[in-house]
Amino acid sequence: MQVTETLNDGLKRSYRITVTAAELDDKVQAKLVEAQPGIEMKGFRKGRVPMALLRKQFGPRLLGEAMQESIDGAVNGHLESSGDRPAMQPQVKMTNEDWKEGDDVLVDVSYERLPEVPAVDLSAVALDRLVVTPDDAAVDEALANLADTAKTFDDRKKGSKAKVGDQVVIDFVGKVDGEAFEGGSATDYPLVLGSNSFIPGFEAGLVGVKAGEEKDVEVTFPADYGAKHLAGKQAVFTCTVKAVKEPKPAEVNDELAKQFGAEDLAALRTQISDRLAAEYTGAARTVAKRALLDALDKLVDFDLPPSLVEAEANQIAHQLWHEEHPEEHGHNHDAIEPTDEHKRLAVRRVKLGLLLADIGQKAEVKVTDQELTQAILNQARQYRGQERQFFEFIQQNAAARQQIQAPIFEDKVIDHIFAQAKVTEKAATKDELKAAVDALEVE
């Protein structure tokens, strides 16, 4: 077997592999010899079938197996000896299409190798990490929000007009072109005005109504409304107002605390403070992580496999297109061409991905079986009633496991880098942290 290099350009590599007819014949013969003792054929005792007859009956199939094994072995052997790691699956093509038994097999193999990632002095990376401590005002605000979720509604004084924030209890029937439509009616429906739980214009049309009043509310369904037969259509909802109720926030006391599983108000305040501290820490880590990635992006530069960048740019373009067109759930749409911005972002992602993978490998960062199992269980909880099926699917699907494992690995590598870098803790307010997080979304 011969392997000859035909292209060496940057990260691109191509090779011509020649598998001789003699090598193939030897492999076929070895397979026949191995199988002969167990083969039975009419007219012959088990294990006594002549080799010539075996070759005639099984030779073509074994020749195909031998050919595939030889090619795979040659490719794997080359990658092992060269140390090349293909960025994507190598392209393997048999070039002598008029091949017949007795000919050598000529195969072209091409791929882009992963680059050598330059070493980075992580101790040279300097960044700030915001530290926010929950204060009494933040805890009070969170308590007020909890009290709002536990609020009740009491009937307003007879004849009072409904305001934004009030609850109206209504019967309604919706019609399009004078015909009632399925799902467009309800009885004794409690609707909080301003909750934006109905289509635009519906709740606003009920502001100012009184108990006992009947009112037609005219609205237009959004063009991207989920029910296609209603999208963009004008509708009239005939509403009968049965009650107008004003909100009564729950009192912030021990009783409220018990509703949320705490022993008393003091214990609830402690729980809220701990939760806020965890939220602030998570947000601060997100900000620090972006700063770290920005610093790493500027520190290193190396050749990137064009195929990886192209694939990532296509993925980014496709994902953003679907975010802009949430009504489209399938892939039955025109091709989406990546923009220069998509390509720029793809270059950054591929470079940082390769860099983090290299740092993690050199630091021997590992995702433990326990960490992976816990992550799978956490995701399985999103599929209530189908947790077992989800868990079994992940266990049997290597690609799906890799998708769950990748962010765990990345977080552990980021933590490793944080431990090596110069990280200065900087006290900040809740508003300053929020501004820093908002800035990430704008970029």
C-alpha positions in Angstrom: 0.0 0.0 0.0 1.3 3.4 -0.9 0.4 6.9 0.4 1.5 9.8 -1.7 1.0 13.5 -0.7 -0.6 15.5 -3.5 -1.5 18.7 -1.8 0.0 20.6 1.2 -1.3 24.1 1.2 -1.9 25.8 4.6 -4.2 23.4 6.5 -5.4 21.6 3.3 -4.0 18.1 2.7 -4.6 15.6 -0.1 -3.2 12.1 -0.5 -3.3 9.4 -3.2 -3.6 6.0 -1.6 -2.8 2.9 -3.8 -4.0 -0.5 -2.6 -2.5 -3.1 -4.8 -4.4 -6.0 -6.2 -2.1 -8.4 -4.5 -2.8 -6.8 -1.1 -6.6 -7.2 -1.7 -6.2 -10.8 -2.8 -4.2 -11.6 0.3 -6.9 -10.1 2.5 -9.7 -12.1 0.7 -7.6 -15.3 1.0 -7.1 -14.7 4.7 -10.9 -14.1 5.2 -11.7 -17.3 3.4 -9.2 -19.3 5.4 -10.6 -17.9 8.6 -14.2 -18.7 7.6 -13.6 -22.1 5.9 -13.8 -24.3 9.1 -17.4 -23.2 9.8 -18.8 -23.3 6.3 -21.2 -26.1 5.2 -22.1 -26.6 1.6 -24.2 -29.3 -0.1 -22.0 -32.2 -1.2 -19.2 -31.4 1.2 -18.5 -31.9 4.9 -18.4 -29.0 7.2 -15.0 -27.3 6.9 -14.1 -29.3 3.7 -15.5 -27.0 1.0 -12.7 -26.4 -1.6 -11.1 -23.0 -1.5 -11.8 -22.4 -5.2 -15.6 -22.9 -4.6 -15.5 -20.7 -1.5 -13.8 -17.9 -3.5 -16.4 -18.2 -6.3 -19.3 -18.0 -3.9 -18.1 -15.5 -1.3 -15.2 -13.8 -3.1 -17.0 -10.7 -4.5 -18.5 -9.8 -1.1 -15.3 -10.4 0.8 -13.4 -8.4 -1.9 -15.7 -5.4 -1.1 -15.1 -5.8 2.6 -11.3 -6.1 2.1 -11.3 -3.0 -0.1 -13.2 -0.9 2.5 -11.0 -2.2 5.4 -7.8 -1.5 3.4 -8.9 2.1 2.6 -10.1 2.8 6.2 -6.9 1.3 7.6 -4.7 3.3 5.2 -6.5 6.6 6.2 -6.4 5.8 9.9 -2.8 4.7 9.7 -1.8 7.9 7.9 -3.6 10.1 10.4 -1.9 8.3 13.3 1.5 8.5 11.8 1.2 12.1 10.7 -0.5 13.4 13.8 -3.0 15.2 11.7 -6.5 15.8 13.2 -9.1 16.5 10.4 -11.3 19.5 11.1 -14.2 17.5 9.5 -14.7 14.0 8.1 -12.1 13.4 5.4 -13.4 13.2 1.8 -12.5 9.8 0.4 -13.1 9.1 -3.3 -12.1 6.1 -5.5 -10.6 7.6 -8.7 -10.4 4.6 -11.0 -14.1 4.3 -11.6 -13.6 1.6 -14.3 -11.9 -0.7 -11.7 -12.3 -4.4 -12.1 -11.0 -7.3 -10.1 -7.3 -7.7 -10.5 -6.6 -3.9 -10.7 -5.0 -1.8 -8.1 -7.4 0.5 -6.2 -6.6 4.3 -6.4 -8.2 6.5 -3.7 -7.9 10.2 -3.2 -8.2 11.5 0.4 -8.5 15.2 1.2 -9.2 17.1 4.4 -8.3 20.2 6.4 -6.2 19.6 9.4 -6.8 21.3 12.7 -4.1 23.9 13.3 -1.4 24.0 15.9 -2.8 26.3 18.6 -0.1 28.7 20.0 0.5 28.6 23.8 -1.1 31.4 25.8 0.4 32.9 28.9 -2.9 32.9 30.9 -1.2 34.8 33.8 -1.0 37.8 31.4 -4.7 38.0 31.2 -6.1 40.7 33.5 -9.8 41.5 34.0 -12.3 42.7 36.6 -15.1 40.7 38.2 -18.0 42.7 39.5 -19.1 41.8 43.0 -22.7 42.8 44.1 -24.0 42.2 47.6 -27.8 42.1 48.0 -28.9 45.0 50.2 -32.2 45.5 52.1 -33.7 47.5 49.2 -33.2 44.6 46.8 -34.7 42.1 49.2 -37.6 44.5 49.9 -38.2 44.8 46.1 -38.1 41.0 45.7 -40.6 40.6 48.6 -42.9 43.1 47.0 -42.8 41.1 43.8 -43.6 38.0 45.6 -46.5 39.7 47.4 -47.8 40.9 43.9 -47.8 37.3 42.6 -49.9 36.3 45.7 -52.3 39.2 45.3 -56.1 38.7 45.3 -58.8 40.6 43.5 -61.8 42.2 45.3 -65.0 43.6 43.6 -64.8 47.3 43.0 -67.6 49.6 44.1 -70.6 49.2 41.9 -70.4 51.4 38.8 -66.5 51.7 38.9 -64.7 51.7 35.6 -62.0 49.1 35.0 -58.4 50.3 35.1 -55.1 48.8 33.9 -54.1 46.3 36.5 -57.7 45.4 37.4 -59.2 42.0 36.7 -62.4 41.8 34.7 -64.5 38.6 34.6 -66.0 38.3 31.2 -68.0 36.1 28.8 -66.9 36.6 25.2 -67.6 35.4 21.7 -65.2 36.2 18.9 -66.3 36.4 15.2 -64.5 36.8 11.9 -66.6 38.0 9.0 -69.6 37.5 11.2 -68.9 33.9 12.0 -67.8 32.6 15.4 -64.5 30.7 15.2 -63.2 27.7 17.2 -61.4 28.8 20.4 -62.8 32.3 20.2 -65.2 32.1 23.1 -65.1 31.6 26.9 -67.3 32.0 30.0 -66.3 33.6 33.3 -62.9 34.3 32.0 -60.7 36.3 34.6 -58.5 38.7 32.6 -56.0 41.1 34.1 -55.9 44.3 32.0 -52.4 45.1 31.0 -51.2 41.5 31.3 -50.8 41.2 27.5 -52.2 37.7 27.6 -54.6 38.4 24.7 -53.9 39.7 21.2 -52.9 43.3 20.9 -55.9 45.7 21.4 -58.2 43.4 23.2 -57.3 44.4 26.8 -57.0 48.1 25.9 -60.6 47.8 24.5 -61.9 46.8 27.9 -60.3 49.6 29.9 -63.1 51.8 31.3 -65.9 49.1 31.2 -68.3 48.5 34.1 -69.8 45.4 35.5 -73.0 44.5 33.7 -71.9 46.2 30.5 -71.7 44.6 27.1 -69.0 45.8 24.6 -67.8 44.8 21.2 -64.0 44.9 21.0 -62.5 45.1 17.5 -59.0 43.7 17.0 -56.8 42.5 14.2 -54.9 39.2 14.6 -51.1 39.6 14.1 -49.8 38.6 10.6 -47.6 36.0 12.3 -50.4 34.6 14.5 -50.0 30.8 15.1 -53.4 29.9 13.7 -52.9 30.5 10.0 -56.6 30.9 9.2 -56.8 33.8 11.6 -53.5 35.5 10.9 -54.0 39.1 9.8 -57.8 38.8 10.0 -60.1 41.4 11.7 -62.3 40.1 14.4 -65.0 41.4 16.8 -65.3 40.0 20.3 -68.6 40.6 22.0 -67.8 40.8 25.7 -70.2 40.7 28.6 -68.5 42.2 31.7 -69.7 40.2 34.8 -67.3 41.8 37.4 -64.6 44.5 37.8 -62.1 43.7 40.5 -59.2 45.7 41.9 -55.9 44.1 43.0 -55.1 43.6 46.7 -51.4 42.7 47.2 -50.7 40.2 49.9 -49.3 41.6 53.1 -45.6 41.0 53.6 -45.6 39.0 56.8 -45.1 35.5 58.2 -48.2 34.2 56.4 -46.8 35.3 53.1 -43.5 33.6 54.0 -45.3 30.3 54.7 -47.0 30.4 51.3 -43.6 30.2 49.8 -42.3 27.5 52.0 -40.4 29.5 54.6 -40.8 29.2 58.3 -41.3 33.0 58.8 -40.6 36.3 57.2 -37.0 36.4 58.5 -36.3 33.0 56.9 -37.9 34.2 53.6 -35.7 37.3 53.6 -32.7 35.1 54.1 -33.7 32.8 51.2 -34.3 35.8 48.9 -30.9 37.3 49.8 -29.2 34.0 49.1 -31.1 33.7 45.8 -30.2 37.2 44.8 -26.6 36.6 45.7 -26.5 33.6 43.4 -28.1 35.5 40.6 -25.7 38.4 40.9 -22.7 35.9 41.0 -24.0 34.2 37.8 -24.5 37.5 36.0 -21.1 38.7 37.1 -19.5 35.5 35.8 -21.2 36.0 32.4 -19.8 39.5 32.2 -16.3 38.4 33.2 -16.5 35.5 30.8 -17.2 37.8 27.9 -14.3 40.0 28.9 -12.0 36.9 29.1 -13.0 35.7 25.7 -12.5 39.2 24.3 -9.0 39.2 25.8 -8.2 35.7 24.5 -9.4 36.7 21.0 -6.9 39.6 20.9 -4.1 37.5 22.4 -3.9 34.8 19.8 -4.1 34.4 16.0 -3.7 31.3 13.9 -4.9 29.8 10.7 -8.5 28.4 10.8 -9.9 25.5 8.7 -12.1 27.3 6.1 -14.6 24.4 6.3 -15.2 24.9 10.0 -15.6 28.7 9.6 -18.1 28.2 6.7 -20.1 25.6 8.6 -20.3 27.9 11.6 -21.3 30.9 9.6 -24.1 28.9 7.9 -25.2 27.8 11.4 -25.3 31.3 12.7 -27.1 32.7 9.7 -29.7 29.9 9.9 -30.2 30.3 13.7 -30.7 34.1 13.4 -33.1 33.7 10.5 -35.3 31.4 12.5 -35.2 33.8 15.5 -36.4 36.5 13.1 -39.1 34.2 11.6 -40.4 32.2 14.6 -43.5 31.1 12.6 -41.2 29.0 10.4 -40.4 25.7 12.3 -39.1 23.6 9.4 -36.4 24.0 6.9 -38.6 24.4 3.8 -37.2 27.8 2.9 -34.8 29.4 0.5 -31.1 29.1 1.1 -29.8 31.6 3.7 -26.6 33.3 2.7 -24.3 34.3 5.6 -23.4 38.0 5.8 -20.0 39.4 6.5 -21.0 39.9 10.1 -22.0 36.2 10.3 -18.6 35.3 8.9 -16.8 37.6 11.4 -18.6 36.0 14.3 -17.9 32.5 12.9 -14.2 33.3 12.8 -14.3 34.4 16.4 -16.3 31.3 17.6 -14.1 28.8 15.7 -10.9 30.4 17.0 -12.0 30.6 20.6 -13.5 27.1 20.4 -10.2 25.6 19.2 -8.3 27.6 21.7 -10.4 26.6 24.7 -10.3 22.9 23.6 -6.5 23.1 23.4 -6.2 24.7 26.8 -8.6 22.2 28.3 -6.7 19.3 26.8 -3.4 20.5 28.0 -4.8 21.1 31.5 -6.4 17.7 31.4 -9.9 19.1 32.1 -12.4 16.3 32.2 -16.2 16.1 32.4 -17.0 13.4 34.9 -19.7 10.7 34.4 -21.5 12.2 37.4 -21.5 15.7 36.0 -22.8 14.5 32.6 -25.5 12.3 34.2 -26.7 15.2 36.3 -26.8 17.5 33.3 -28.8 14.9 31.4 -31.2 14.5 34.3 -31.7 18.3 34.5 -32.6 18.5 30.8 -34.9 15.4 31.1 -37.0 17.3 33.6 -38.1 19.6 30.7 -39.9 16.6 29.1 -42.4 15.9 31.8 -43.8 12.4 31.5 -41.1 11.4 29.0 -38.0 11.7 31.2 -37.1 8.0 30.8 -37.4 8.1 27.0 -35.3 11.2 26.8 -32.6 9.7 29.1 -32.5 6.5 27.0 -32.2 8.5 23.8 -29.3 10.5 25.1 -27.6 7.3 26.4 -27.8 5.8 22.9 -26.9 8.9 20.9 -23.2 10.0 21.1 -23.8 13.3 19.2 -26.6 14.2 21.7 -24.4 13.4 24.6 -21.6 15.6 23.1 -24.0 18.5 22.8 -24.8 18.3 26.5 -21.2 17.7 27.5 -19.6 20.5 25.5 -20.9 23.5 27.6 -19.9 21.7 30.8 -16.4 21.2 29.4 -16.2 24.9 28.3 -17.3 26.1 31.7 -14.7 24.0 33.4 -12.0 25.4 31.1 -13.2 28.9 31.7 -12.9 28.3 35.5 -9.4 26.9 34.9 -8.4 30.1 33.0 -10.0 32.3 35.7 -7.8 30.6 38.3 -4.6 31.3 36.2 -5.5 34.9 35.2 -5.3 38.1 37.2 -8.9 38.6 38.3 -9.6 41.7 40.4 -12.8 41.8 42.3 -14.6 45.1 41.9 -17.5 46.2 44.1 -20.6 47.3 42.1 -24.2 48.1 42.5 -27.1 46.1 41.1 -27.7 48.7 38.5 -24.1 48.7 37.4 -24.2 44.9 37.0 -27.5 45.1 35.0 -25.9 47.8 32.7 -23.0 45.5 32.1 -25.2 42.5 31.3 -27.4 44.7 29.0 -24.3 45.8 27.2 -23.5 42.2 26.3 -26.9 41.8 24.6 -26.3 45.0 22.5 -22.9 43.7 21.2 
